[in-house]
């Protein structure tokens, strides 16, 4: 293998550890989600980083569910997380773990700490414990039970486990340092009583380890060499190290490395807020295409490649920042542009009758499938006497800058003919019903033999064989760049009332009739679209993934 030139400080650290011969030159990372919601694009960054880094160094990555809180965790979330990681293109092979796998070991280790006089039971309330913890500049106050004997503590801990105490009656705390400048070292909680069944261990336990007590040892027991996490855990690191140091059965230690979390403009990212959007019905579900969840992005038409490329472009840093959502949109545009089939769809149809075209004839014109990739070839598109164009591509009284169709003007129908508008047919209220046009048979394929030019090329769908469909247009879910960043207003106040527009009378060319859910297309001139899973044989439904260009700065 060629030597790896590190691209970021995490790779740099690994290169150094390998050079120093640490951990028998193993590289082993893990992705540790809590199964209390669906994964979002921020998690995708962490997944790409953990799996991607291990892969680069020929190492391994575990998937570990940090399921220490039975109150908020569900199997539904576990399943969705596995689906999402796989869909992103990563594989934990046979290394699927749960923090709950370690409940027995964690309990035994807690007993050991109690016996060593390094953990004790506290009967005070949460409020009192927090109050006594002090502040970074003021030392904490010791709990009255801090000096209880190991034998007393052990008996109570066993009784806690046996269900003899009520929820909230007492907790187990590590005895570390009540005057440490690091608040996490001031006798942190190890266990609390929760009389709730767990999604995996059922009714076996009524005491549960705190995340901070479980996390470091889980890494240790799994042989993780590089424990990559977000910056807020930097201050927890001495605590994780303290517990692992107490385990002391080898020289090996996982190395924790922190990086800055991903934030994106016009987006909320905390699972709690995403859950609120779902529960209170502001969006349809976790996979609503407006959600920043991985399943939402998938339903919207994002590809795994585009998300991996995005994670790469964002890079890894130690400084918190905000990434423009336009970068995410850029990465999907770039990916789809190279790959997807072009088709023509008219979303707001205006009927055109071509008066000099023979009745009942359907001919086929050749259309290019993808100008970026010749190997994708061509397809036949039906053309007939009645066609549809977008209503906005016609103006009865155009300004001098409007080059599209207008009375007396000629335009090109893409891949077909030049047409000229001769007459506008209206109803009694003056609404335009249809246009009467003539076509020039000499211009088949879109060019005039006499060399005359037209200034506009329109997409269109012929009435013969047209398929009617529904098109869902999405806009940003929030109108503010930073919906979470206002003191006086909550994020819900910035919900965009126009984030979803449904166009139910669209026409699309017959090419798409067998398209399967989630397949991607470019609708010429309109953007990238995919087939929504709501689609059926009776009614095709498309989502707009992204417009062709970034219009947000207009
Ligand atoms: P949230 O704050 O969104 O509710 P979380 O941090 O509580 O997320 P976890 O399930 O604990 O969610 O996260 C699993 C892993 O994903 C952790 O290692 C965490 O650091 C990482 N992660 C979570 N959010 C982001 C983000 N926005 N950017 C990068 N990594 C993230
Ligand atoms: Mg978390």
mmCIF file of N, CA and C in Angstrom, residues 393-486:
data_model
loop_
_atom_site.group_PDB
_atom_site.id
_atom_site.type_symbol
_atom_site.label_atom_id
_atom_site.label_comp_id
_atom_site.label_asym_id
_atom_site.label_seq_id
_atom_site.Cartn_x
_atom_site.Cartn_y
_atom_site.Cartn_z
ATOM 1 N N UNK A 393 -44.424 29.826 -20.664
ATOM 2 C CA UNK A 393 -43.602 30.002 -21.862
ATOM 3 C C UNK A 393 -44.350 30.753 -22.966
ATOM 4 N N UNK A 394 -45.542 31.221 -22.667
ATOM 5 C CA UNK A 394 -46.301 32.026 -23.629
ATOM 6 C C UNK A 394 -46.754 33.334 -22.991
ATOM 7 N N UNK A 395 -46.608 34.416 -23.702
ATOM 8 C CA UNK A 395 -47.160 35.694 -23.242
ATOM 9 C C UNK A 395 -47.868 36.348 -24.419
ATOM 10 N N UNK A 396 -49.086 36.798 -24.150
ATOM 11 C CA UNK A 396 -49.847 37.418 -25.239
ATOM 12 C C UNK A 396 -49.261 38.780 -25.586
ATOM 13 N N UNK A 397 -48.814 39.477 -24.532
ATOM 14 C CA UNK A 397 -48.205 40.779 -24.782
ATOM 15 C C UNK A 397 -46.800 40.796 -24.186
ATOM 16 N N UNK A 398 -45.848 40.257 -24.928
ATOM 17 C CA UNK A 398 -44.500 40.092 -24.366
ATOM 18 C C UNK A 398 -43.731 41.400 -24.310
ATOM 19 N N UNK A 399 -42.842 41.492 -23.322
ATOM 20 C CA UNK A 399 -41.921 42.623 -23.297
ATOM 21 C C UNK A 399 -40.830 42.339 -24.323
ATOM 22 N N UNK A 400 -39.973 43.332 -24.567
ATOM 23 C CA UNK A 400 -38.961 43.135 -25.604
ATOM 24 C C UNK A 400 -37.946 42.068 -25.199
ATOM 25 N N UNK A 401 -37.899 41.757 -23.890
ATOM 26 C CA UNK A 401 -36.914 40.753 -23.443
ATOM 27 C C UNK A 401 -37.486 39.339 -23.389
ATOM 28 N N UNK A 402 -38.750 39.181 -23.713
ATOM 29 C CA UNK A 402 -39.369 37.857 -23.653
ATOM 30 C C UNK A 402 -39.193 37.192 -25.010
ATOM 31 N N UNK A 403 -38.372 36.134 -25.042
ATOM 32 C CA UNK A 403 -38.050 35.499 -26.329
ATOM 33 C C UNK A 403 -38.868 34.259 -26.620
ATOM 34 N N UNK A 404 -39.692 33.858 -25.663
ATOM 35 C CA UNK A 404 -40.411 32.601 -25.859
ATOM 36 C C UNK A 404 -41.657 32.847 -26.725
ATOM 37 N N UNK A 405 -42.647 31.989 -26.620
ATOM 38 C CA UNK A 405 -43.753 32.058 -27.587
ATOM 39 C C UNK A 405 -44.679 33.253 -27.327
ATOM 40 N N UNK A 406 -45.077 33.891 -28.422
ATOM 41 C CA UNK A 406 -46.001 35.027 -28.375
ATOM 42 C C UNK A 406 -46.677 35.085 -29.743
ATOM 43 N N UNK A 407 -47.788 35.797 -29.850
ATOM 44 C CA UNK A 407 -48.478 35.869 -31.151
ATOM 45 C C UNK A 407 -47.517 36.343 -32.242
ATOM 46 N N UNK A 408 -47.504 35.599 -33.338
ATOM 47 C CA UNK A 408 -46.652 35.970 -34.477
ATOM 48 C C UNK A 408 -45.210 35.537 -34.335
ATOM 49 N N UNK A 409 -44.836 34.993 -33.179
ATOM 50 C CA UNK A 409 -43.433 34.601 -32.965
ATOM 51 C C UNK A 409 -43.210 33.115 -33.213
ATOM 52 N N UNK A 410 -41.949 32.815 -33.543
ATOM 53 C CA UNK A 410 -41.586 31.427 -33.806
ATOM 54 C C UNK A 410 -40.584 30.946 -32.750
ATOM 55 N N UNK A 411 -40.789 29.728 -32.282
ATOM 56 C CA UNK A 411 -39.840 29.120 -31.333
ATOM 57 C C UNK A 411 -39.564 27.682 -31.772
ATOM 58 N N UNK A 412 -38.542 27.098 -31.124
ATOM 59 C CA UNK A 412 -38.228 25.693 -31.410
ATOM 60 C C UNK A 412 -38.840 24.816 -30.319
ATOM 61 N N UNK A 413 -39.475 23.727 -30.747
ATOM 62 C CA UNK A 413 -39.861 22.692 -29.780
ATOM 63 C C UNK A 413 -38.696 21.707 -29.752
ATOM 64 N N UNK A 414 -38.139 21.510 -28.587
ATOM 65 C CA UNK A 414 -36.910 20.716 -28.469
ATOM 66 C C UNK A 414 -37.045 19.363 -29.169
ATOM 67 N N UNK A 415 -36.073 19.021 -29.984
ATOM 68 C CA UNK A 415 -35.980 17.764 -30.744
ATOM 69 C C UNK A 415 -37.034 17.633 -31.842
ATOM 70 N N UNK A 416 -37.919 18.657 -31.996
ATOM 71 C CA UNK A 416 -39.020 18.470 -32.952
ATOM 72 C C UNK A 416 -38.988 19.513 -34.069
ATOM 73 N N UNK A 417 -39.814 20.537 -33.986
ATOM 74 C CA UNK A 417 -39.985 21.488 -35.084
ATOM 75 C C UNK A 417 -40.015 22.913 -34.570
ATOM 76 N N UNK A 418 -39.915 23.850 -35.508
ATOM 77 C CA UNK A 418 -40.245 25.245 -35.211
ATOM 78 C C UNK A 418 -41.771 25.363 -35.281
ATOM 79 N N UNK A 419 -42.327 26.105 -34.367
ATOM 80 C CA UNK A 419 -43.759 26.421 -34.480
ATOM 81 C C UNK A 419 -43.955 27.933 -34.344
ATOM 82 N N UNK A 420 -45.039 28.396 -34.932
ATOM 83 C CA UNK A 420 -45.342 29.822 -34.893
ATOM 84 C C UNK A 420 -46.765 29.989 -34.377
ATOM 85 N N UNK A 421 -46.970 30.960 -33.509
ATOM 86 C CA UNK A 421 -48.295 31.152 -32.926
ATOM 87 C C UNK A 421 -49.117 32.108 -33.793
ATOM 88 N N UNK A 422 -50.305 31.653 -34.194
ATOM 89 C CA UNK A 422 -51.149 32.467 -35.066
ATOM 90 C C UNK A 422 -52.390 33.017 -34.382
ATOM 91 N N UNK A 423 -52.873 32.282 -33.375
ATOM 92 C CA UNK A 423 -54.135 32.706 -32.786
ATOM 93 C C UNK A 423 -54.252 32.231 -31.338
ATOM 94 N N UNK A 424 -54.871 33.081 -30.526
ATOM 95 C CA UNK A 424 -55.060 32.738 -29.113
ATOM 96 C C UNK A 424 -56.551 32.530 -28.882
ATOM 97 N N UNK A 425 -56.905 31.347 -28.378
ATOM 98 C CA UNK A 425 -58.325 31.065 -28.125
ATOM 99 C C UNK A 425 -58.616 31.256 -26.627
ATOM 100 N N UNK A 426 -59.656 32.052 -26.340
ATOM 101 C CA UNK A 426 -59.965 32.339 -24.930
ATOM 102 C C UNK A 426 -61.396 31.956 -24.588
ATOM 103 N N UNK A 427 -61.643 31.819 -23.293
ATOM 104 C CA UNK A 427 -63.032 31.615 -22.869
ATOM 105 C C UNK A 427 -63.684 32.990 -22.662
ATOM 106 N N UNK A 428 -64.946 32.978 -22.199
ATOM 107 C CA UNK A 428 -65.686 34.236 -22.070
ATOM 108 C C UNK A 428 -65.062 35.202 -21.077
ATOM 109 N N UNK A 429 -64.312 34.640 -20.096
ATOM 110 C CA UNK A 429 -63.700 35.541 -19.110
ATOM 111 C C UNK A 429 -62.308 35.988 -19.520
ATOM 112 N N UNK A 430 -61.888 35.590 -20.697
ATOM 113 C CA UNK A 430 -60.583 36.057 -21.172
ATOM 114 C C UNK A 430 -59.427 35.152 -20.814
ATOM 115 N N UNK A 431 -59.735 34.003 -20.195
ATOM 116 C CA UNK A 431 -58.645 33.062 -19.907
ATOM 117 C C UNK A 431 -58.221 32.339 -21.175
ATOM 118 N N UNK A 432 -56.917 32.171 -21.302
ATOM 119 C CA UNK A 432 -56.419 31.504 -22.508
ATOM 120 C C UNK A 432 -56.686 30.005 -22.419
ATOM 121 N N UNK A 433 -57.391 29.481 -23.406
ATOM 122 C CA UNK A 433 -57.711 28.055 -23.425
ATOM 123 C C UNK A 433 -56.690 27.272 -24.223
ATOM 124 N N UNK A 434 -56.355 27.807 -25.391
ATOM 125 C CA UNK A 434 -55.378 27.119 -26.235
ATOM 126 C C UNK A 434 -54.819 28.073 -27.262
ATOM 127 N N UNK A 435 -53.739 27.624 -27.883
ATOM 128 C CA UNK A 435 -53.126 28.420 -28.949
ATOM 129 C C UNK A 435 -53.242 27.642 -30.249
ATOM 130 N N UNK A 436 -53.456 28.378 -31.332
ATOM 131 C CA UNK A 436 -53.408 27.733 -32.648
ATOM 132 C C UNK A 436 -52.075 28.114 -33.275
ATOM 133 N N UNK A 437 -51.315 27.106 -33.637
ATOM 134 C CA UNK A 437 -49.984 27.352 -34.203
ATOM 135 C C UNK A 437 -49.842 26.590 -35.511
ATOM 136 N N UNK A 438 -48.831 26.945 -36.276
ATOM 137 C CA UNK A 438 -48.453 26.131 -37.427
ATOM 138 C C UNK A 438 -47.012 25.679 -37.222
ATOM 139 N N UNK A 439 -46.694 24.531 -37.803
ATOM 140 C CA UNK A 439 -45.313 24.070 -37.707
ATOM 141 C C UNK A 439 -44.685 24.111 -39.074
ATOM 142 N N UNK A 440 -43.356 24.142 -39.108
ATOM 143 C CA UNK A 440 -42.645 24.125 -40.384
ATOM 144 C C UNK A 440 -42.048 22.740 -40.568
ATOM 145 N N UNK A 441 -42.625 21.922 -41.462
ATOM 146 C CA UNK A 441 -42.175 20.530 -41.631
ATOM 147 C C UNK A 441 -40.699 20.438 -42.016
ATOM 148 N N UNK A 442 -40.157 21.538 -42.563
ATOM 149 C CA UNK A 442 -38.748 21.538 -42.980
ATOM 150 C C UNK A 442 -37.798 21.557 -41.790
ATOM 151 N N UNK A 443 -38.306 21.845 -40.608
ATOM 152 C CA UNK A 443 -37.414 22.061 -39.451
ATOM 153 C C UNK A 443 -37.328 20.838 -38.547
ATOM 154 N N UNK A 444 -37.659 19.679 -39.062
ATOM 155 C CA UNK A 444 -37.634 18.474 -38.227
ATOM 156 C C UNK A 444 -36.257 18.285 -37.570
ATOM 157 N N UNK A 445 -36.262 17.969 -36.304
ATOM 158 C CA UNK A 445 -35.005 17.811 -35.559
ATOM 159 C C UNK A 445 -34.590 19.103 -34.886
ATOM 160 N N UNK A 446 -35.233 20.225 -35.312
ATOM 161 C CA UNK A 446 -34.977 21.478 -34.594
ATOM 162 C C UNK A 446 -34.091 22.484 -35.306
ATOM 163 N N UNK A 447 -33.809 22.262 -36.613
ATOM 164 C CA UNK A 447 -33.017 23.255 -37.347
ATOM 165 C C UNK A 447 -33.667 23.574 -38.686
ATOM 166 N N UNK A 448 -33.561 24.848 -39.072
ATOM 167 C CA UNK A 448 -34.156 25.276 -40.336
ATOM 168 C C UNK A 448 -33.108 25.192 -41.441
ATOM 169 N N UNK A 449 -33.463 24.542 -42.576
ATOM 170 C CA UNK A 449 -32.496 24.437 -43.683
ATOM 171 C C UNK A 449 -32.115 25.815 -44.227
ATOM 172 N N UNK A 450 -32.991 26.791 -44.136
ATOM 173 C CA UNK A 450 -32.658 28.133 -44.652
ATOM 174 C C UNK A 450 -31.811 28.933 -43.656
ATOM 175 N N UNK A 451 -31.462 28.306 -42.562
ATOM 176 C CA UNK A 451 -30.547 28.949 -41.608
ATOM 177 C C UNK A 451 -31.198 29.958 -40.674
ATOM 178 N N UNK A 452 -32.523 30.103 -40.724
ATOM 179 C CA UNK A 452 -33.123 31.106 -39.845
ATOM 180 C C UNK A 452 -33.087 30.614 -38.396
ATOM 181 N N UNK A 453 -32.971 31.571 -37.502
ATOM 182 C CA UNK A 453 -32.778 31.230 -36.087
ATOM 183 C C UNK A 453 -34.025 31.581 -35.283
ATOM 184 N N UNK A 454 -34.169 30.869 -34.170
ATOM 185 C CA UNK A 454 -35.178 31.272 -33.188
ATOM 186 C C UNK A 454 -34.445 31.484 -31.871
ATOM 187 N N UNK A 455 -35.039 32.281 -31.014
ATOM 188 C CA UNK A 455 -34.321 32.635 -29.787
ATOM 189 C C UNK A 455 -34.651 31.751 -28.601
ATOM 190 N N UNK A 456 -35.670 30.900 -28.767
ATOM 191 C CA UNK A 456 -36.031 30.078 -27.597
ATOM 192 C C UNK A 456 -36.302 28.642 -28.010
ATOM 193 N N UNK A 457 -35.970 27.722 -27.108
ATOM 194 C CA UNK A 457 -36.282 26.310 -27.294
ATOM 195 C C UNK A 457 -37.129 25.887 -26.104
ATOM 196 N N UNK A 458 -38.310 25.371 -26.403
ATOM 197 C CA UNK A 458 -39.221 24.998 -25.315
ATOM 198 C C UNK A 458 -39.329 23.485 -25.181
ATOM 199 N N UNK A 459 -39.543 23.034 -23.957
ATOM 200 C CA UNK A 459 -39.886 21.618 -23.774
ATOM 201 C C UNK A 459 -41.388 21.487 -23.942
ATOM 202 N N UNK A 460 -41.849 20.286 -24.216
ATOM 203 C CA UNK A 460 -43.243 20.080 -24.581
ATOM 204 C C UNK A 460 -43.583 18.606 -24.369
ATOM 205 N N UNK A 461 -44.871 18.311 -24.358
ATOM 206 C CA UNK A 461 -45.310 16.917 -24.323
ATOM 207 C C UNK A 461 -46.477 16.792 -25.300
ATOM 208 N N UNK A 462 -46.431 15.748 -26.142
ATOM 209 C CA UNK A 462 -47.515 15.554 -27.108
ATOM 210 C C UNK A 462 -48.695 14.886 -26.422
ATOM 211 N N UNK A 463 -49.883 15.307 -26.814
ATOM 212 C CA UNK A 463 -51.095 14.744 -26.205
ATOM 213 C C UNK A 463 -51.187 13.230 -26.453
ATOM 214 N N UNK A 464 -50.713 12.814 -27.653
ATOM 215 C CA UNK A 464 -50.745 11.378 -27.945
ATOM 216 C C UNK A 464 -49.792 10.680 -26.984
ATOM 217 N N UNK A 465 -50.281 9.718 -26.219
ATOM 218 C CA UNK A 465 -49.471 8.921 -25.281
ATOM 219 C C UNK A 465 -48.966 9.676 -24.050
ATOM 220 N N UNK A 466 -49.360 10.933 -23.880
ATOM 221 C CA UNK A 466 -48.878 11.652 -22.695
ATOM 222 C C UNK A 466 -49.385 10.945 -21.435
ATOM 223 N N UNK A 467 -48.602 10.988 -20.387
ATOM 224 C CA UNK A 467 -49.036 10.410 -19.111
ATOM 225 C C UNK A 467 -49.288 11.568 -18.158
ATOM 226 N N UNK A 468 -50.426 11.514 -17.469
ATOM 227 C CA UNK A 468 -50.640 12.594 -16.514
ATOM 228 C C UNK A 468 -49.962 12.210 -15.207
ATOM 229 N N UNK A 469 -49.475 13.205 -14.510
ATOM 230 C CA UNK A 469 -48.757 12.902 -13.273
ATOM 231 C C UNK A 469 -48.869 14.067 -12.301
ATOM 232 N N UNK A 470 -48.416 13.784 -11.062
ATOM 233 C CA UNK A 470 -48.383 14.821 -10.035
ATOM 234 C C UNK A 470 -46.920 15.172 -9.779
ATOM 235 N N UNK A 471 -46.675 16.460 -9.615
ATOM 236 C CA UNK A 471 -45.314 16.893 -9.333
ATOM 237 C C UNK A 471 -45.318 17.686 -8.029
ATOM 238 N N UNK A 472 -44.420 17.310 -7.125
ATOM 239 C CA UNK A 472 -44.326 18.005 -5.834
ATOM 240 C C UNK A 472 -43.062 18.862 -5.815
ATOM 241 N N UNK A 473 -43.278 20.149 -5.667
ATOM 242 C CA UNK A 473 -42.144 21.072 -5.631
ATOM 243 C C UNK A 473 -41.838 21.427 -4.188
ATOM 244 N N UNK A 474 -40.575 21.282 -3.814
ATOM 245 C CA UNK A 474 -40.174 21.585 -2.440
ATOM 246 C C UNK A 474 -39.317 22.824 -2.395
ATOM 247 N N UNK A 475 -39.512 23.560 -1.339
ATOM 248 C CA UNK A 475 -38.640 24.693 -1.065
ATOM 249 C C UNK A 475 -38.074 24.458 0.331
ATOM 250 N N UNK A 476 -37.181 25.338 0.765
ATOM 251 C CA UNK A 476 -36.598 25.183 2.100
ATOM 252 C C UNK A 476 -37.710 25.119 3.146
ATOM 253 N N UNK A 477 -37.488 24.323 4.170
ATOM 254 C CA UNK A 477 -38.502 24.159 5.211
ATOM 255 C C UNK A 477 -38.602 25.399 6.099
ATOM 256 N N UNK A 478 -37.510 26.157 6.179
ATOM 257 C CA UNK A 478 -37.512 27.364 7.003
ATOM 258 C C UNK A 478 -37.163 28.589 6.167
ATOM 259 N N UNK A 479 -37.782 29.701 6.514
ATOM 260 C CA UNK A 479 -37.532 30.922 5.753
ATOM 261 C C UNK A 479 -36.288 31.647 6.254
ATOM 262 N N UNK A 480 -35.830 31.282 7.452
ATOM 263 C CA UNK A 480 -34.676 31.972 8.025
ATOM 264 C C UNK A 480 -33.424 31.113 7.841
ATOM 265 N N UNK A 481 -32.288 31.795 7.626
ATOM 266 C CA UNK A 481 -31.007 31.089 7.475
ATOM 267 C C UNK A 481 -30.645 30.315 8.734
ATOM 268 N N UNK A 482 -31.060 30.853 9.890
ATOM 269 C CA UNK A 482 -30.671 30.264 11.171
ATOM 270 C C UNK A 482 -31.911 30.146 12.064
ATOM 271 N N UNK A 483 -32.814 29.206 11.724
ATOM 272 C CA UNK A 483 -34.093 29.136 12.435
ATOM 273 C C UNK A 483 -33.936 28.893 13.944
ATOM 274 N N UNK A 484 -32.784 28.365 14.332
ATOM 275 C CA UNK A 484 -32.543 28.025 15.725
ATOM 276 C C UNK A 484 -31.869 29.144 16.495
ATOM 277 N N UNK A 485 -31.491 30.199 15.769
ATOM 278 C CA UNK A 485 -30.583 31.167 16.384
ATOM 279 C C UNK A 485 -31.240 32.422 16.930
ATOM 280 N N UNK A 486 -32.558 32.360 17.226
ATOM 281 C CA UNK A 486 -33.227 33.575 17.696
ATOM 282 C C UNK A 486 -33.646 33.439 19.147
#
